[in-house]
Amino acid sequence: MTVKYTPDHEWIKLEGGAPAVVGITVHAQDALGDVVFVDLPEVGRSYAKGEVAGVVESVKAAADVFMPITGEVTEVNEALRTDPSLANSDPLGQGWFFKVKVANTAELEGLMDETAYGEFSKNA
């Protein structure tokens, strides 16, 4: 299993040939506060790396969710539609946003590992 992080505070988890799982980081949900709404991407749609794939709204602010890697959305977390607070209570688990079929694994090289993201988020 490989987990990578973006400068926009998304994470992407890859396990073998399965679709990658994407969500927001603990840092992102801490900054947002209580999440009250999540706009998820369309299943079957392809997105380029860095393209806006969704929106997360909290009592404080709204923030775009960016695609961490080029690929096609294969599934969204329907549980977030009815209980968006999962993004706060379990952002790295049950609060995942969507799954994506990765088009170009070479793009992973530009993302941060956990150690690098930890350092980055201290200054974010």
Short mmCIF file of N, CA and C in Angstrom, two decimals:
data_model
loop_
_atom_site.label_atom_id
_atom_site.label_comp_id
_atom_site.label_asym_id
_atom_site.label_seq_id
_atom_site.Cartn_x
_atom_site.Cartn_y
_atom_site.Cartn_z
N MET A 1 0.85 -1.19 0.00
CA MET A 1 0.00 0.00 0.00
C MET A 1 0.89 1.24 0.00
N THR A 2 0.53 2.19 -0.84
CA THR A 2 1.26 3.46 -0.93
C THR A 2 0.27 4.59 -0.71
N VAL A 3 0.63 5.53 0.16
CA VAL A 3 -0.19 6.72 0.37
C VAL A 3 0.68 7.93 0.03
N LYS A 4 0.14 8.82 -0.80
CA LYS A 4 0.82 10.04 -1.20
C LYS A 4 -0.08 11.23 -0.88
N TYR A 5 0.53 12.41 -0.80
CA TYR A 5 -0.19 13.62 -0.40
C TYR A 5 0.09 14.75 -1.39
N THR A 6 -0.90 15.63 -1.56
CA THR A 6 -0.75 16.78 -2.45
C THR A 6 -0.53 18.05 -1.63
N PRO A 7 -0.02 19.11 -2.25
CA PRO A 7 0.12 20.40 -1.56
C PRO A 7 -1.25 21.02 -1.25
N ASP A 8 -2.31 20.51 -1.88
CA ASP A 8 -3.66 21.01 -1.63
C ASP A 8 -4.38 20.21 -0.54
N HIS A 9 -3.65 19.30 0.12
CA HIS A 9 -4.14 18.55 1.28
C HIS A 9 -5.13 17.44 0.93
N GLU A 10 -4.91 16.80 -0.22
CA GLU A 10 -5.62 15.57 -0.52
C GLU A 10 -4.63 14.41 -0.33
N TRP A 11 -5.16 13.24 -0.05
CA TRP A 11 -4.33 12.04 -0.01
C TRP A 11 -4.85 11.06 -1.06
N ILE A 12 -3.97 10.18 -1.53
CA ILE A 12 -4.33 9.14 -2.47
C ILE A 12 -3.65 7.86 -2.01
N LYS A 13 -4.45 6.80 -1.90
CA LYS A 13 -3.94 5.51 -1.43
C LYS A 13 -4.05 4.50 -2.56
N LEU A 14 -2.94 3.85 -2.86
CA LEU A 14 -2.89 2.84 -3.92
C LEU A 14 -2.57 1.48 -3.32
N GLU A 15 -3.35 0.48 -3.74
CA GLU A 15 -3.11 -0.89 -3.31
C GLU A 15 -3.19 -1.80 -4.52
N GLY A 16 -2.05 -2.31 -4.96
CA GLY A 16 -2.03 -3.22 -6.11
C GLY A 16 -2.68 -2.59 -7.33
N GLY A 17 -3.48 -3.37 -8.05
CA GLY A 17 -4.13 -2.88 -9.25
C GLY A 17 -5.51 -2.31 -9.01
N ALA A 18 -5.94 -2.24 -7.75
CA ALA A 18 -7.26 -1.71 -7.43
C ALA A 18 -7.32 -0.21 -7.69
N PRO A 19 -8.52 0.33 -7.91
CA PRO A 19 -8.62 1.79 -8.04
C PRO A 19 -8.06 2.49 -6.79
N ALA A 20 -7.41 3.62 -7.00
CA ALA A 20 -6.85 4.40 -5.90
C ALA A 20 -7.98 5.11 -5.16
N VAL A 21 -7.81 5.27 -3.86
CA VAL A 21 -8.79 5.94 -3.01
C VAL A 21 -8.28 7.34 -2.69
N VAL A 22 -9.18 8.35 -2.76
CA VAL A 22 -8.80 9.75 -2.55
C VAL A 22 -9.67 10.36 -1.46
N GLY A 23 -9.05 11.20 -0.64
CA GLY A 23 -9.78 11.94 0.40
C GLY A 23 -9.01 13.18 0.79
N ILE A 24 -9.51 13.87 1.81
CA ILE A 24 -8.80 15.05 2.33
C ILE A 24 -8.04 14.64 3.59
N THR A 25 -6.99 15.37 3.87
CA THR A 25 -6.12 15.04 5.00
C THR A 25 -6.70 15.53 6.32
N VAL A 26 -6.10 15.06 7.40
CA VAL A 26 -6.47 15.52 8.73
C VAL A 26 -6.24 17.03 8.83
N HIS A 27 -5.13 17.50 8.27
CA HIS A 27 -4.85 18.94 8.28
C HIS A 27 -5.97 19.72 7.60
N ALA A 28 -6.43 19.23 6.45
CA ALA A 28 -7.49 19.92 5.71
C ALA A 28 -8.78 19.98 6.52
N GLN A 29 -9.17 18.86 7.10
CA GLN A 29 -10.44 18.87 7.85
C GLN A 29 -10.31 19.70 9.12
N ASP A 30 -9.12 19.75 9.71
CA ASP A 30 -8.91 20.62 10.88
C ASP A 30 -9.08 22.09 10.48
N ALA A 31 -8.51 22.46 9.33
CA ALA A 31 -8.60 23.85 8.86
C ALA A 31 -10.03 24.22 8.48
N LEU A 32 -10.76 23.27 7.91
CA LEU A 32 -12.13 23.55 7.48
C LEU A 32 -13.12 23.65 8.64
N GLY A 33 -12.92 22.85 9.66
CA GLY A 33 -13.90 22.78 10.74
C GLY A 33 -14.98 21.77 10.38
N ASP A 34 -16.15 21.91 10.98
CA ASP A 34 -17.22 20.93 10.79
C ASP A 34 -17.72 20.91 9.35
N VAL A 35 -17.51 19.78 8.66
CA VAL A 35 -17.94 19.63 7.28
C VAL A 35 -19.45 19.41 7.26
N VAL A 36 -20.15 20.19 6.43
CA VAL A 36 -21.62 20.11 6.37
C VAL A 36 -22.14 19.66 5.00
N PHE A 37 -21.28 19.68 3.97
CA PHE A 37 -21.72 19.27 2.63
C PHE A 37 -20.51 18.87 1.81
N VAL A 38 -20.69 17.83 1.01
CA VAL A 38 -19.63 17.38 0.10
C VAL A 38 -20.24 17.19 -1.28
N ASP A 39 -19.65 17.85 -2.28
CA ASP A 39 -20.05 17.68 -3.68
C ASP A 39 -19.03 16.74 -4.32
N LEU A 40 -19.49 15.53 -4.66
CA LEU A 40 -18.59 14.50 -5.17
C LEU A 40 -18.56 14.50 -6.69
N PRO A 41 -17.48 13.99 -7.29
CA PRO A 41 -17.37 13.98 -8.74
C PRO A 41 -18.32 12.96 -9.38
N GLU A 42 -18.46 13.08 -10.68
CA GLU A 42 -19.32 12.19 -11.45
C GLU A 42 -18.58 10.87 -11.76
N VAL A 43 -19.20 9.76 -11.41
CA VAL A 43 -18.62 8.45 -11.72
C VAL A 43 -18.55 8.28 -13.23
N GLY A 44 -17.42 7.79 -13.71
CA GLY A 44 -17.22 7.59 -15.14
C GLY A 44 -16.52 8.74 -15.84
N ARG A 45 -16.41 9.87 -15.16
CA ARG A 45 -15.75 11.02 -15.75
C ARG A 45 -14.25 10.96 -15.49
N SER A 46 -13.48 11.35 -16.48
CA SER A 46 -12.02 11.42 -16.33
C SER A 46 -11.62 12.85 -15.98
N TYR A 47 -10.62 12.96 -15.13
CA TYR A 47 -10.11 14.25 -14.69
C TYR A 47 -8.60 14.28 -14.89
N ALA A 48 -8.08 15.45 -15.18
CA ALA A 48 -6.64 15.64 -15.26
C ALA A 48 -6.11 15.94 -13.86
N LYS A 49 -4.84 15.63 -13.65
CA LYS A 49 -4.20 15.96 -12.37
C LYS A 49 -4.35 17.45 -12.12
N GLY A 50 -4.79 17.81 -10.92
CA GLY A 50 -4.95 19.21 -10.53
C GLY A 50 -6.30 19.81 -10.85
N GLU A 51 -7.13 19.09 -11.59
CA GLU A 51 -8.47 19.58 -11.93
C GLU A 51 -9.39 19.47 -10.71
N VAL A 52 -10.32 20.42 -10.57
CA VAL A 52 -11.29 20.37 -9.47
C VAL A 52 -12.22 19.19 -9.71
N ALA A 53 -12.29 18.31 -8.72
CA ALA A 53 -13.12 17.10 -8.83
C ALA A 53 -14.28 17.11 -7.85
N GLY A 54 -14.32 18.10 -6.97
CA GLY A 54 -15.40 18.17 -5.98
C GLY A 54 -15.22 19.39 -5.10
N VAL A 55 -16.16 19.52 -4.17
CA VAL A 55 -16.12 20.64 -3.23
C VAL A 55 -16.50 20.11 -1.85
N VAL A 56 -15.85 20.63 -0.84
CA VAL A 56 -16.21 20.32 0.54
C VAL A 56 -16.55 21.64 1.22
N GLU A 57 -17.71 21.67 1.88
CA GLU A 57 -18.15 22.89 2.57
C GLU A 57 -18.24 22.62 4.06
N SER A 58 -17.82 23.62 4.82
CA SER A 58 -17.89 23.52 6.27
C SER A 58 -18.61 24.74 6.81
N VAL A 59 -18.74 24.79 8.12
CA VAL A 59 -19.35 25.96 8.73
C VAL A 59 -18.47 27.20 8.55
N LYS A 60 -17.17 27.00 8.29
CA LYS A 60 -16.23 28.11 8.13
C LYS A 60 -16.04 28.54 6.68
N ALA A 61 -15.96 27.55 5.77
CA ALA A 61 -15.53 27.86 4.40
C ALA A 61 -15.91 26.74 3.44
N ALA A 62 -15.69 27.01 2.17
CA ALA A 62 -15.80 25.98 1.13
C ALA A 62 -14.43 25.83 0.49
N ALA A 63 -14.09 24.61 0.09
CA ALA A 63 -12.80 24.37 -0.54
C ALA A 63 -12.95 23.37 -1.67
N ASP A 64 -12.21 23.61 -2.73
CA ASP A 64 -12.19 22.67 -3.84
C ASP A 64 -11.41 21.42 -3.45
N VAL A 65 -11.82 20.30 -4.01
CA VAL A 65 -11.08 19.05 -3.89
C VAL A 65 -10.47 18.80 -5.26
N PHE A 66 -9.15 18.74 -5.31
CA PHE A 66 -8.44 18.60 -6.57
C PHE A 66 -8.06 17.15 -6.83
N MET A 67 -8.09 16.76 -8.09
CA MET A 67 -7.68 15.42 -8.48
C MET A 67 -6.16 15.31 -8.31
N PRO A 68 -5.71 14.38 -7.46
CA PRO A 68 -4.27 14.28 -7.22
C PRO A 68 -3.49 13.62 -8.36
N ILE A 69 -4.21 12.95 -9.27
CA ILE A 69 -3.58 12.21 -10.35
C ILE A 69 -4.58 12.07 -11.49
N THR A 70 -4.12 12.02 -12.70
CA THR A 70 -5.01 11.86 -13.84
C THR A 70 -5.68 10.49 -13.80
N GLY A 71 -6.98 10.47 -14.03
CA GLY A 71 -7.68 9.19 -14.04
C GLY A 71 -9.19 9.33 -14.11
N GLU A 72 -9.85 8.18 -14.13
CA GLU A 72 -11.31 8.11 -14.23
C GLU A 72 -11.92 7.73 -12.89
N VAL A 73 -12.92 8.48 -12.46
CA VAL A 73 -13.61 8.19 -11.20
C VAL A 73 -14.45 6.92 -11.39
N THR A 74 -14.20 5.94 -10.53
CA THR A 74 -14.91 4.66 -10.63
C THR A 74 -15.99 4.50 -9.57
N GLU A 75 -15.89 5.27 -8.48
CA GLU A 75 -16.84 5.15 -7.37
C GLU A 75 -16.75 6.39 -6.50
N VAL A 76 -17.86 6.78 -5.89
CA VAL A 76 -17.85 7.85 -4.91
C VAL A 76 -18.38 7.30 -3.59
N ASN A 77 -18.03 7.96 -2.51
CA ASN A 77 -18.46 7.53 -1.18
C ASN A 77 -19.84 8.12 -0.90
N GLU A 78 -20.87 7.36 -1.21
CA GLU A 78 -22.25 7.82 -1.04
C GLU A 78 -22.56 8.14 0.43
N ALA A 79 -21.86 7.51 1.36
CA ALA A 79 -22.09 7.78 2.78
C ALA A 79 -21.82 9.23 3.13
N LEU A 80 -20.92 9.89 2.40
CA LEU A 80 -20.61 11.30 2.66
C LEU A 80 -21.78 12.22 2.32
N ARG A 81 -22.61 11.79 1.38
CA ARG A 81 -23.78 12.62 1.01
C ARG A 81 -24.76 12.73 2.18
N THR A 82 -24.95 11.63 2.89
CA THR A 82 -25.89 11.64 4.01
C THR A 82 -25.23 12.01 5.33
N ASP A 83 -23.92 11.77 5.44
CA ASP A 83 -23.20 12.08 6.68
C ASP A 83 -21.84 12.70 6.34
N PRO A 84 -21.84 13.99 5.91
CA PRO A 84 -20.57 14.63 5.54
C PRO A 84 -19.58 14.75 6.70
N SER A 85 -20.05 14.58 7.94
CA SER A 85 -19.15 14.68 9.09
C SER A 85 -18.13 13.53 9.11
N LEU A 86 -18.33 12.49 8.29
CA LEU A 86 -17.32 11.43 8.20
C LEU A 86 -15.98 12.00 7.73
N ALA A 87 -16.02 13.09 6.97
CA ALA A 87 -14.78 13.74 6.53
C ALA A 87 -14.01 14.30 7.72
N ASN A 88 -14.70 14.62 8.82
CA ASN A 88 -14.05 15.09 10.04
C ASN A 88 -13.68 13.94 10.96
N SER A 89 -14.60 13.02 11.18
CA SER A 89 -14.39 11.98 12.18
C SER A 89 -13.42 10.90 11.72
N ASP A 90 -13.32 10.65 10.41
CA ASP A 90 -12.44 9.59 9.91
C ASP A 90 -11.94 9.94 8.50
N PRO A 91 -11.19 11.05 8.37
CA PRO A 91 -10.81 11.52 7.03
C PRO A 91 -9.93 10.55 6.26
N LEU A 92 -9.19 9.70 6.95
CA LEU A 92 -8.29 8.77 6.26
C LEU A 92 -8.90 7.37 6.13
N GLY A 93 -10.14 7.23 6.56
CA GLY A 93 -10.81 5.93 6.51
C GLY A 93 -12.18 6.04 5.87
N GLN A 94 -13.23 5.97 6.71
CA GLN A 94 -14.60 6.00 6.20
C GLN A 94 -14.96 7.33 5.53
N GLY A 95 -14.16 8.36 5.73
CA GLY A 95 -14.43 9.66 5.14
C GLY A 95 -13.79 9.87 3.77
N TRP A 96 -13.39 8.78 3.11
CA TRP A 96 -12.81 8.91 1.76
C TRP A 96 -13.85 9.52 0.83
N PHE A 97 -13.37 10.15 -0.26
CA PHE A 97 -14.25 10.88 -1.19
C PHE A 97 -14.60 10.07 -2.44
N PHE A 98 -13.59 9.56 -3.13
CA PHE A 98 -13.85 8.82 -4.36
C PHE A 98 -12.70 7.88 -4.69
N LYS A 99 -12.96 6.98 -5.62
CA LYS A 99 -11.94 6.07 -6.13
C LYS A 99 -11.69 6.41 -7.59
N VAL A 100 -10.45 6.22 -8.00
CA VAL A 100 -10.05 6.61 -9.36
C VAL A 100 -9.16 5.54 -9.98
N LYS A 101 -9.43 5.25 -11.24
CA LYS A 101 -8.58 4.36 -12.04
C LYS A 101 -7.44 5.23 -12.57
N VAL A 102 -6.24 4.98 -12.09
CA VAL A 102 -5.07 5.81 -12.39
C VAL A 102 -4.66 5.65 -13.85
N ALA A 103 -4.49 6.77 -14.53
CA ALA A 103 -4.09 6.76 -15.94
C ALA A 103 -2.58 6.79 -16.11
N ASN A 104 -1.86 7.46 -15.18
CA ASN A 104 -0.42 7.64 -15.35
C ASN A 104 0.26 7.57 -13.98
N THR A 105 0.79 6.40 -13.64
CA THR A 105 1.41 6.22 -12.32
C THR A 105 2.66 7.08 -12.15
N ALA A 106 3.26 7.53 -13.23
CA ALA A 106 4.45 8.38 -13.13
C ALA A 106 4.13 9.69 -12.40
N GLU A 107 2.87 10.13 -12.44
CA GLU A 107 2.48 11.37 -11.75
C GLU A 107 2.62 11.25 -10.23
N LEU A 108 2.67 10.05 -9.72
CA LEU A 108 2.84 9.86 -8.27
C LEU A 108 4.17 10.40 -7.78
N GLU A 109 5.16 10.42 -8.65
CA GLU A 109 6.50 10.88 -8.27
C GLU A 109 6.48 12.34 -7.80
N GLY A 110 5.54 13.13 -8.28
CA GLY A 110 5.45 14.53 -7.89
C GLY A 110 4.71 14.78 -6.59
N LEU A 111 4.20 13.72 -5.97
CA LEU A 111 3.45 13.86 -4.72
C LEU A 111 4.35 13.56 -3.53
N MET A 112 3.92 13.98 -2.35
CA MET A 112 4.71 13.81 -1.13
C MET A 112 4.38 12.51 -0.42
N ASP A 113 5.41 11.95 0.25
CA ASP A 113 5.15 10.82 1.14
C ASP A 113 4.72 11.39 2.50
N GLU A 114 4.43 10.51 3.44
CA GLU A 114 3.91 10.96 4.73
C GLU A 114 4.87 11.89 5.46
N THR A 115 6.17 11.57 5.44
CA THR A 115 7.16 12.40 6.13
C THR A 115 7.23 13.80 5.52
N ALA A 116 7.31 13.85 4.20
CA ALA A 116 7.39 15.14 3.52
C ALA A 116 6.12 15.96 3.74
N TYR A 117 4.97 15.30 3.70
CA TYR A 117 3.71 16.02 3.92
C TYR A 117 3.62 16.54 5.35
N GLY A 118 4.09 15.74 6.30
CA GLY A 118 4.10 16.19 7.70
C GLY A 118 4.88 17.48 7.87
N GLU A 119 6.05 17.56 7.24
CA GLU A 119 6.85 18.78 7.28
C GLU A 119 6.15 19.93 6.57
N PHE A 120 5.59 19.63 5.39
CA PHE A 120 4.89 20.64 4.61
C PHE A 120 3.70 21.22 5.38
N SER A 121 2.91 20.37 6.00
CA SER A 121 1.68 20.83 6.67
C SER A 121 1.96 21.61 7.95
N LYS A 122 3.15 21.46 8.52
CA LYS A 122 3.53 22.28 9.68
C LYS A 122 3.57 23.75 9.33
N ASN A 123 3.90 24.04 8.07
CA ASN A 123 4.04 25.42 7.61
C ASN A 123 2.85 25.89 6.79
N ALA A 124 1.84 25.05 6.65
CA ALA A 124 0.69 25.39 5.80
C ALA A 124 -0.36 26.16 6.57
#
